[in-house]
JSON list of C-alpha atoms in Angstrom, two decimals:
[
{"chain": "A", "resi": 1, "resn": "MET", "atom": "CA", "xyz": [3.06, 25.81, 19.60]},
{"chain": "A", "resi": 2, "resn": "PRO", "atom": "CA", "xyz": [6.81, 25.41, 20.24]},
{"chain": "A", "resi": 3, "resn": "LYS", "atom": "CA", "xyz": [9.12, 27.54, 18.09]},
{"chain": "A", "resi": 4, "resn": "LYS", "atom": "CA", "xyz": [10.71, 24.51, 16.43]},
{"chain": "A", "resi": 5, "resn": "GLN", "atom": "CA", "xyz": [7.31, 23.15, 15.35]},
{"chain": "A", "resi": 6, "resn": "ALA", "atom": "CA", "xyz": [6.32, 26.56, 13.98]},
{"chain": "A", "resi": 7, "resn": "PHE", "atom": "CA", "xyz": [9.53, 26.65, 11.91]},
{"chain": "A", "resi": 8, "resn": "ILE", "atom": "CA", "xyz": [8.87, 23.16, 10.51]},
{"chain": "A", "resi": 9, "resn": "ASP", "atom": "CA", "xyz": [5.31, 24.09, 9.60]},
{"chain": "A", "resi": 10, "resn": "LYS", "atom": "CA", "xyz": [6.46, 27.28, 7.87]},
{"chain": "A", "resi": 11, "resn": "SER", "atom": "CA", "xyz": [9.17, 25.44, 5.93]},
{"chain": "A", "resi": 12, "resn": "GLY", "atom": "CA", "xyz": [6.67, 22.83, 4.75]},
{"chain": "A", "resi": 13, "resn": "VAL", "atom": "CA", "xyz": [4.22, 25.49, 3.62]},
{"chain": "A", "resi": 14, "resn": "LYS", "atom": "CA", "xyz": [7.01, 27.46, 1.92]},
{"chain": "A", "resi": 15, "resn": "PHE", "atom": "CA", "xyz": [8.13, 24.30, 0.10]},
{"chain": "A", "resi": 16, "resn": "VAL", "atom": "CA", "xyz": [4.59, 23.69, -1.20]},
{"chain": "A", "resi": 17, "resn": "GLU", "atom": "CA", "xyz": [4.27, 27.34, -2.28]},
{"chain": "A", "resi": 18, "resn": "ASN", "atom": "CA", "xyz": [7.52, 27.07, -4.25]},
{"chain": "A", "resi": 19, "resn": "PHE", "atom": "CA", "xyz": [6.34, 23.81, -5.78]},
{"chain": "A", "resi": 20, "resn": "GLN", "atom": "CA", "xyz": [3.05, 25.44, -6.86]},
{"chain": "A", "resi": 21, "resn": "LYS", "atom": "CA", "xyz": [4.99, 28.23, -8.55]},
{"chain": "A", "resi": 22, "resn": "ASN", "atom": "CA", "xyz": [7.10, 25.63, -10.42]},
{"chain": "A", "resi": 23, "resn": "GLN", "atom": "CA", "xyz": [10.26, 27.04, -8.87]},
{"chain": "A", "resi": 24, "resn": "LYS", "atom": "CA", "xyz": [13.33, 24.85, -9.02]},
{"chain": "A", "resi": 25, "resn": "ILE", "atom": "CA", "xyz": [13.95, 22.92, -5.84]},
{"chain": "A", "resi": 26, "resn": "LYS", "atom": "CA", "xyz": [17.54, 23.50, -4.77]},
{"chain": "A", "resi": 27, "resn": "LYS", "atom": "CA", "xyz": [17.82, 20.76, -2.17]},
{"chain": "A", "resi": 28, "resn": "PHE", "atom": "CA", "xyz": [16.25, 17.42, -1.53]},
{"chain": "A", "resi": 29, "resn": "PRO", "atom": "CA", "xyz": [13.05, 17.96, 0.52]},
{"chain": "A", "resi": 30, "resn": "SER", "atom": "CA", "xyz": [12.98, 17.01, 4.18]},
{"chain": "A", "resi": 31, "resn": "ARG", "atom": "CA", "xyz": [10.46, 14.53, 5.58]},
{"chain": "A", "resi": 32, "resn": "THR", "atom": "CA", "xyz": [8.31, 17.39, 6.78]},
{"chain": "A", "resi": 33, "resn": "GLU", "atom": "CA", "xyz": [8.35, 19.03, 3.36]},
{"chain": "A", "resi": 34, "resn": "ILE", "atom": "CA", "xyz": [7.47, 15.72, 1.70]},
{"chain": "A", "resi": 35, "resn": "ARG", "atom": "CA", "xyz": [4.61, 15.24, 4.18]},
{"chain": "A", "resi": 36, "resn": "TYR", "atom": "CA", "xyz": [3.24, 18.71, 3.38]},
{"chain": "A", "resi": 37, "resn": "LEU", "atom": "CA", "xyz": [3.67, 18.20, -0.35]},
{"chain": "A", "resi": 38, "resn": "THR", "atom": "CA", "xyz": [1.94, 14.80, -0.22]},
{"chain": "A", "resi": 39, "resn": "ALA", "atom": "CA", "xyz": [-0.97, 16.21, 1.76]},
{"chain": "A", "resi": 40, "resn": "PHE", "atom": "CA", "xyz": [-1.27, 19.15, -0.62]},
{"chain": "A", "resi": 41, "resn": "MET", "atom": "CA", "xyz": [-1.13, 17.02, -3.77]},
{"chain": "A", "resi": 42, "resn": "GLN", "atom": "CA", "xyz": [-3.49, 14.41, -2.36]},
{"chain": "A", "resi": 43, "resn": "LYS", "atom": "CA", "xyz": [-6.12, 17.08, -1.88]},
{"chain": "A", "resi": 44, "resn": "SER", "atom": "CA", "xyz": [-5.43, 18.57, -5.29]},
{"chain": "A", "resi": 45, "resn": "LEU", "atom": "CA", "xyz": [-6.96, 15.68, -7.30]},
{"chain": "A", "resi": 46, "resn": "CYS", "atom": "CA", "xyz": [-10.59, 16.14, -8.18]},
{"chain": "A", "resi": 47, "resn": "VAL", "atom": "CA", "xyz": [-12.66, 13.84, -10.41]},
{"chain": "A", "resi": 48, "resn": "HIS", "atom": "CA", "xyz": [-16.08, 14.81, -11.76]},
{"chain": "A", "resi": 49, "resn": "ASN", "atom": "CA", "xyz": [-18.28, 12.67, -13.98]},
{"chain": "A", "resi": 50, "resn": "TYR", "atom": "CA", "xyz": [-21.36, 12.92, -16.11]},
{"chain": "A", "resi": 51, "resn": "LEU", "atom": "CA", "xyz": [-23.34, 10.74, -18.49]},
{"chain": "A", "resi": 52, "resn": "SER", "atom": "CA", "xyz": [-23.40, 11.46, -22.22]},
{"chain": "A", "resi": 53, "resn": "GLU", "atom": "CA", "xyz": [-26.67, 12.68, -23.72]},
{"chain": "A", "resi": 54, "resn": "ASP", "atom": "CA", "xyz": [-27.40, 9.30, -25.32]},
{"chain": "A", "resi": 55, "resn": "GLY", "atom": "CA", "xyz": [-26.66, 7.48, -22.05]},
{"chain": "A", "resi": 56, "resn": "THR", "atom": "CA", "xyz": [-24.06, 5.12, -23.51]},
{"chain": "A", "resi": 57, "resn": "CYS", "atom": "CA", "xyz": [-20.88, 6.80, -22.25]},
{"chain": "A", "resi": 58, "resn": "ARG", "atom": "CA", "xyz": [-19.70, 7.94, -18.82]},
{"chain": "A", "resi": 59, "resn": "ILE", "atom": "CA", "xyz": [-17.21, 10.81, -18.95]},
{"chain": "A", "resi": 60, "resn": "TYR", "atom": "CA", "xyz": [-14.79, 11.34, -16.06]},
{"chain": "A", "resi": 61, "resn": "LYS", "atom": "CA", "xyz": [-12.79, 14.57, -15.87]},
{"chain": "A", "resi": 62, "resn": "ALA", "atom": "CA", "xyz": [-9.75, 14.46, -13.61]},
{"chain": "A", "resi": 63, "resn": "LYS", "atom": "CA", "xyz": [-8.12, 17.66, -12.47]},
{"chain": "A", "resi": 64, "resn": "GLY", "atom": "CA", "xyz": [-4.90, 17.74, -10.47]},
{"chain": "A", "resi": 65, "resn": "GLN", "atom": "CA", "xyz": [-1.96, 15.50, -9.69]},
{"chain": "A", "resi": 66, "resn": "LEU", "atom": "CA", "xyz": [-2.11, 11.73, -10.11]},
{"chain": "A", "resi": 67, "resn": "PHE", "atom": "CA", "xyz": [0.66, 10.02, -8.11]},
{"chain": "A", "resi": 68, "resn": "PHE", "atom": "CA", "xyz": [1.20, 7.52, -5.27]},
{"chain": "A", "resi": 69, "resn": "ALA", "atom": "CA", "xyz": [-0.84, 9.49, -2.72]},
{"chain": "A", "resi": 70, "resn": "SER", "atom": "CA", "xyz": [-3.83, 10.18, -4.99]},
{"chain": "A", "resi": 71, "resn": "ALA", "atom": "CA", "xyz": [-3.98, 7.04, -7.19]},
{"chain": "A", "resi": 72, "resn": "GLY", "atom": "CA", "xyz": [-6.30, 5.21, -4.79]},
{"chain": "A", "resi": 73, "resn": "GLN", "atom": "CA", "xyz": [-8.61, 8.21, -4.63]},
{"chain": "A", "resi": 74, "resn": "PHE", "atom": "CA", "xyz": [-8.64, 8.32, -8.44]},
{"chain": "A", "resi": 75, "resn": "VAL", "atom": "CA", "xyz": [-9.62, 4.65, -8.81]},
{"chain": "A", "resi": 76, "resn": "ASP", "atom": "CA", "xyz": [-12.22, 4.94, -6.04]},
{"chain": "A", "resi": 77, "resn": "SER", "atom": "CA", "xyz": [-13.85, 7.87, -7.82]},
{"chain": "A", "resi": 78, "resn": "LEU", "atom": "CA", "xyz": [-14.61, 5.69, -10.87]},
{"chain": "A", "resi": 79, "resn": "ASP", "atom": "CA", "xyz": [-17.59, 3.36, -10.95]},
{"chain": "A", "resi": 80, "resn": "LEU", "atom": "CA", "xyz": [-15.99, 0.22, -12.39]},
{"chain": "A", "resi": 81, "resn": "ASN", "atom": "CA", "xyz": [-19.22, -1.79, -12.12]},
{"chain": "A", "resi": 82, "resn": "GLU", "atom": "CA", "xyz": [-21.53, 0.51, -14.06]},
{"chain": "A", "resi": 83, "resn": "PRO", "atom": "CA", "xyz": [-23.13, -1.30, -17.03]},
{"chain": "A", "resi": 84, "resn": "ILE", "atom": "CA", "xyz": [-22.14, 1.07, -19.82]},
{"chain": "A", "resi": 85, "resn": "GLU", "atom": "CA", "xyz": [-20.69, 0.82, -23.34]},
{"chain": "A", "resi": 86, "resn": "SER", "atom": "CA", "xyz": [-17.72, 3.16, -22.96]},
{"chain": "A", "resi": 87, "resn": "ILE", "atom": "CA", "xyz": [-15.88, 5.36, -20.52]},
{"chain": "A", "resi": 88, "resn": "HIS", "atom": "CA", "xyz": [-13.89, 8.45, -21.43]},
{"chain": "A", "resi": 89, "resn": "ILE", "atom": "CA", "xyz": [-11.35, 9.57, -18.85]},
{"chain": "A", "resi": 90, "resn": "ASP", "atom": "CA", "xyz": [-10.30, 13.14, -19.57]},
{"chain": "A", "resi": 91, "resn": "LEU", "atom": "CA", "xyz": [-6.81, 13.77, -18.19]},
{"chain": "A", "resi": 92, "resn": "SER", "atom": "CA", "xyz": [-6.24, 17.10, -19.96]},
{"chain": "A", "resi": 93, "resn": "GLU", "atom": "CA", "xyz": [-6.15, 18.93, -16.61]},
{"chain": "A", "resi": 94, "resn": "ALA", "atom": "CA", "xyz": [-4.25, 16.19, -14.77]},
{"chain": "A", "resi": 95, "resn": "HIS", "atom": "CA", "xyz": [-0.62, 15.14, -14.62]},
{"chain": "A", "resi": 96, "resn": "ILE", "atom": "CA", "xyz": [0.73, 11.62, -14.11]},
{"chain": "A", "resi": 97, "resn": "TRP", "atom": "CA", "xyz": [3.80, 11.55, -11.88]},
{"chain": "A", "resi": 98, "resn": "ASP", "atom": "CA", "xyz": [4.87, 8.01, -11.03]},
{"chain": "A", "resi": 99, "resn": "LEU", "atom": "CA", "xyz": [4.55, 4.23, -11.29]},
{"chain": "A", "resi": 100, "resn": "THR", "atom": "CA", "xyz": [1.60, 4.06, -8.90]},
{"chain": "A", "resi": 101, "resn": "ALA", "atom": "CA", "xyz": [-0.39, 6.44, -11.11]},
{"chain": "A", "resi": 102, "resn": "VAL", "atom": "CA", "xyz": [0.45, 4.41, -14.22]},
{"chain": "A", "resi": 103, "resn": "GLU", "atom": "CA", "xyz": [-0.55, 1.18, -12.44]},
{"chain": "A", "resi": 104, "resn": "ALA", "atom": "CA", "xyz": [-3.87, 2.80, -11.48]},
{"chain": "A", "resi": 105, "resn": "LEU", "atom": "CA", "xyz": [-4.57, 3.59, -15.14]},
{"chain": "A", "resi": 106, "resn": "GLU", "atom": "CA", "xyz": [-3.60, 0.05, -16.15]},
{"chain": "A", "resi": 107, "resn": "ARG", "atom": "CA", "xyz": [-5.83, -1.44, -13.46]},
{"chain": "A", "resi": 108, "resn": "VAL", "atom": "CA", "xyz": [-8.81, 0.66, -14.58]},
{"chain": "A", "resi": 109, "resn": "HIS", "atom": "CA", "xyz": [-8.21, -0.22, -18.24]},
{"chain": "A", "resi": 110, "resn": "THR", "atom": "CA", "xyz": [-7.80, -3.95, -17.54]},
{"chain": "A", "resi": 111, "resn": "LYS", "atom": "CA", "xyz": [-10.80, -4.23, -15.25]},
{"chain": "A", "resi": 112, "resn": "LEU", "atom": "CA", "xyz": [-13.14, -2.39, -17.61]},
{"chain": "A", "resi": 113, "resn": "SER", "atom": "CA", "xyz": [-11.83, -4.09, -20.76]},
{"chain": "A", "resi": 114, "resn": "HIS", "atom": "CA", "xyz": [-12.53, -7.52, -19.25]},
{"chain": "A", "resi": 115, "resn": "LYS", "atom": "CA", "xyz": [-16.13, -6.40, -18.78]},
{"chain": "A", "resi": 116, "resn": "GLY", "atom": "CA", "xyz": [-16.39, -5.34, -22.42]},
{"chain": "A", "resi": 117, "resn": "VAL", "atom": "CA", "xyz": [-16.32, -1.61, -21.69]},
{"chain": "A", "resi": 118, "resn": "LYS", "atom": "CA", "xyz": [-14.31, 0.56, -24.10]},
{"chain": "A", "resi": 119, "resn": "VAL", "atom": "CA", "xyz": [-11.95, 2.87, -22.23]},
{"chain": "A", "resi": 120, "resn": "TYR", "atom": "CA", "xyz": [-10.54, 6.06, -23.72]},
{"chain": "A", "resi": 121, "resn": "PHE", "atom": "CA", "xyz": [-7.90, 8.21, -22.04]},
{"chain": "A", "resi": 122, "resn": "ILE", "atom": "CA", "xyz": [-8.28, 11.72, -23.41]},
{"chain": "A", "resi": 123, "resn": "GLY", "atom": "CA", "xyz": [-5.92, 14.68, -23.23]},
{"chain": "A", "resi": 124, "resn": "LEU", "atom": "CA", "xyz": [-2.72, 13.13, -21.86]},
{"chain": "A", "resi": 125, "resn": "ASN", "atom": "CA", "xyz": [0.02, 15.75, -21.86]},
{"chain": "A", "resi": 126, "resn": "LYS", "atom": "CA", "xyz": [3.46, 15.06, -23.31]},
{"chain": "A", "resi": 127, "resn": "GLN", "atom": "CA", "xyz": [5.14, 14.41, -19.95]},
{"chain": "A", "resi": 128, "resn": "SER", "atom": "CA", "xyz": [2.39, 12.03, -18.83]},
{"chain": "A", "resi": 129, "resn": "ARG", "atom": "CA", "xyz": [2.69, 10.10, -22.11]},
{"chain": "A", "resi": 130, "resn": "ARG", "atom": "CA", "xyz": [6.45, 9.82, -21.56]},
{"chain": "A", "resi": 131, "resn": "ILE", "atom": "CA", "xyz": [5.94, 8.47, -18.04]},
{"chain": "A", "resi": 132, "resn": "ILE", "atom": "CA", "xyz": [3.46, 5.88, -19.35]},
{"chain": "A", "resi": 133, "resn": "LEU", "atom": "CA", "xyz": [5.92, 4.82, -22.06]},
{"chain": "A", "resi": 134, "resn": "GLN", "atom": "CA", "xyz": [8.68, 4.41, -19.47]},
{"chain": "A", "resi": 135, "resn": "LEU", "atom": "CA", "xyz": [6.72, 2.72, -16.68]},
{"chain": "A", "resi": 136, "resn": "ALA", "atom": "CA", "xyz": [3.70, 0.86, -18.03]},
{"chain": "A", "resi": 137, "resn": "ASN", "atom": "CA", "xyz": [3.81, -2.90, -18.55]},
{"chain": "A", "resi": 138, "resn": "GLU", "atom": "CA", "xyz": [2.00, -2.49, -21.85]},
{"chain": "A", "resi": 139, "resn": "PRO", "atom": "CA", "xyz": [2.14, 1.21, -22.72]},
{"chain": "A", "resi": 140, "resn": "LYS", "atom": "CA", "xyz": [0.73, 0.71, -26.20]},
{"chain": "A", "resi": 141, "resn": "LYS", "atom": "CA", "xyz": [-2.54, -0.52, -24.70]},
{"chain": "A", "resi": 142, "resn": "LEU", "atom": "CA", "xyz": [-2.98, 2.64, -22.69]},
{"chain": "A", "resi": 143, "resn": "LEU", "atom": "CA", "xyz": [-1.75, 5.01, -25.38]},
{"chain": "A", "resi": 144, "resn": "ALA", "atom": "CA", "xyz": [-3.63, 3.25, -28.18]},
{"chain": "A", "resi": 145, "resn": "VAL", "atom": "CA", "xyz": [-6.90, 4.03, -26.47]},
{"chain": "A", "resi": 146, "resn": "SER", "atom": "CA", "xyz": [-5.99, 7.67, -25.83]},
{"chain": "A", "resi": 147, "resn": "ARG", "atom": "CA", "xyz": [-6.92, 10.57, -28.02]}
]
């Protein structure tokens, strides 16, 4: 590997390590750093699901970062065609970062609501709620169904 490429790879990894440690970023990230961060965060979203004991509710538990690079993965991990009474989406271990993430939540809520499925967003942290309030078309719909 050429020396310049090795330096770029190290800087991208270092940037992600600093991001993981919640260290303040002192300069705007380079394209390489953004590419590394996007790849890291895209892999950091994990969604597990299980059926309630009575079989009437599907519970999804998201863990990680929900943003432009992982929103599609999030929506794809949900079964929007399952005939069920309600769906609980637990976001207590997830963080919403941007408009694309908010639009993904709105899309899930709209699609399931039209099918008569009750959708509950559980465990939204304070920052995620603020982002929804700022960016959602109808934030009260999303926040009204959260607990």
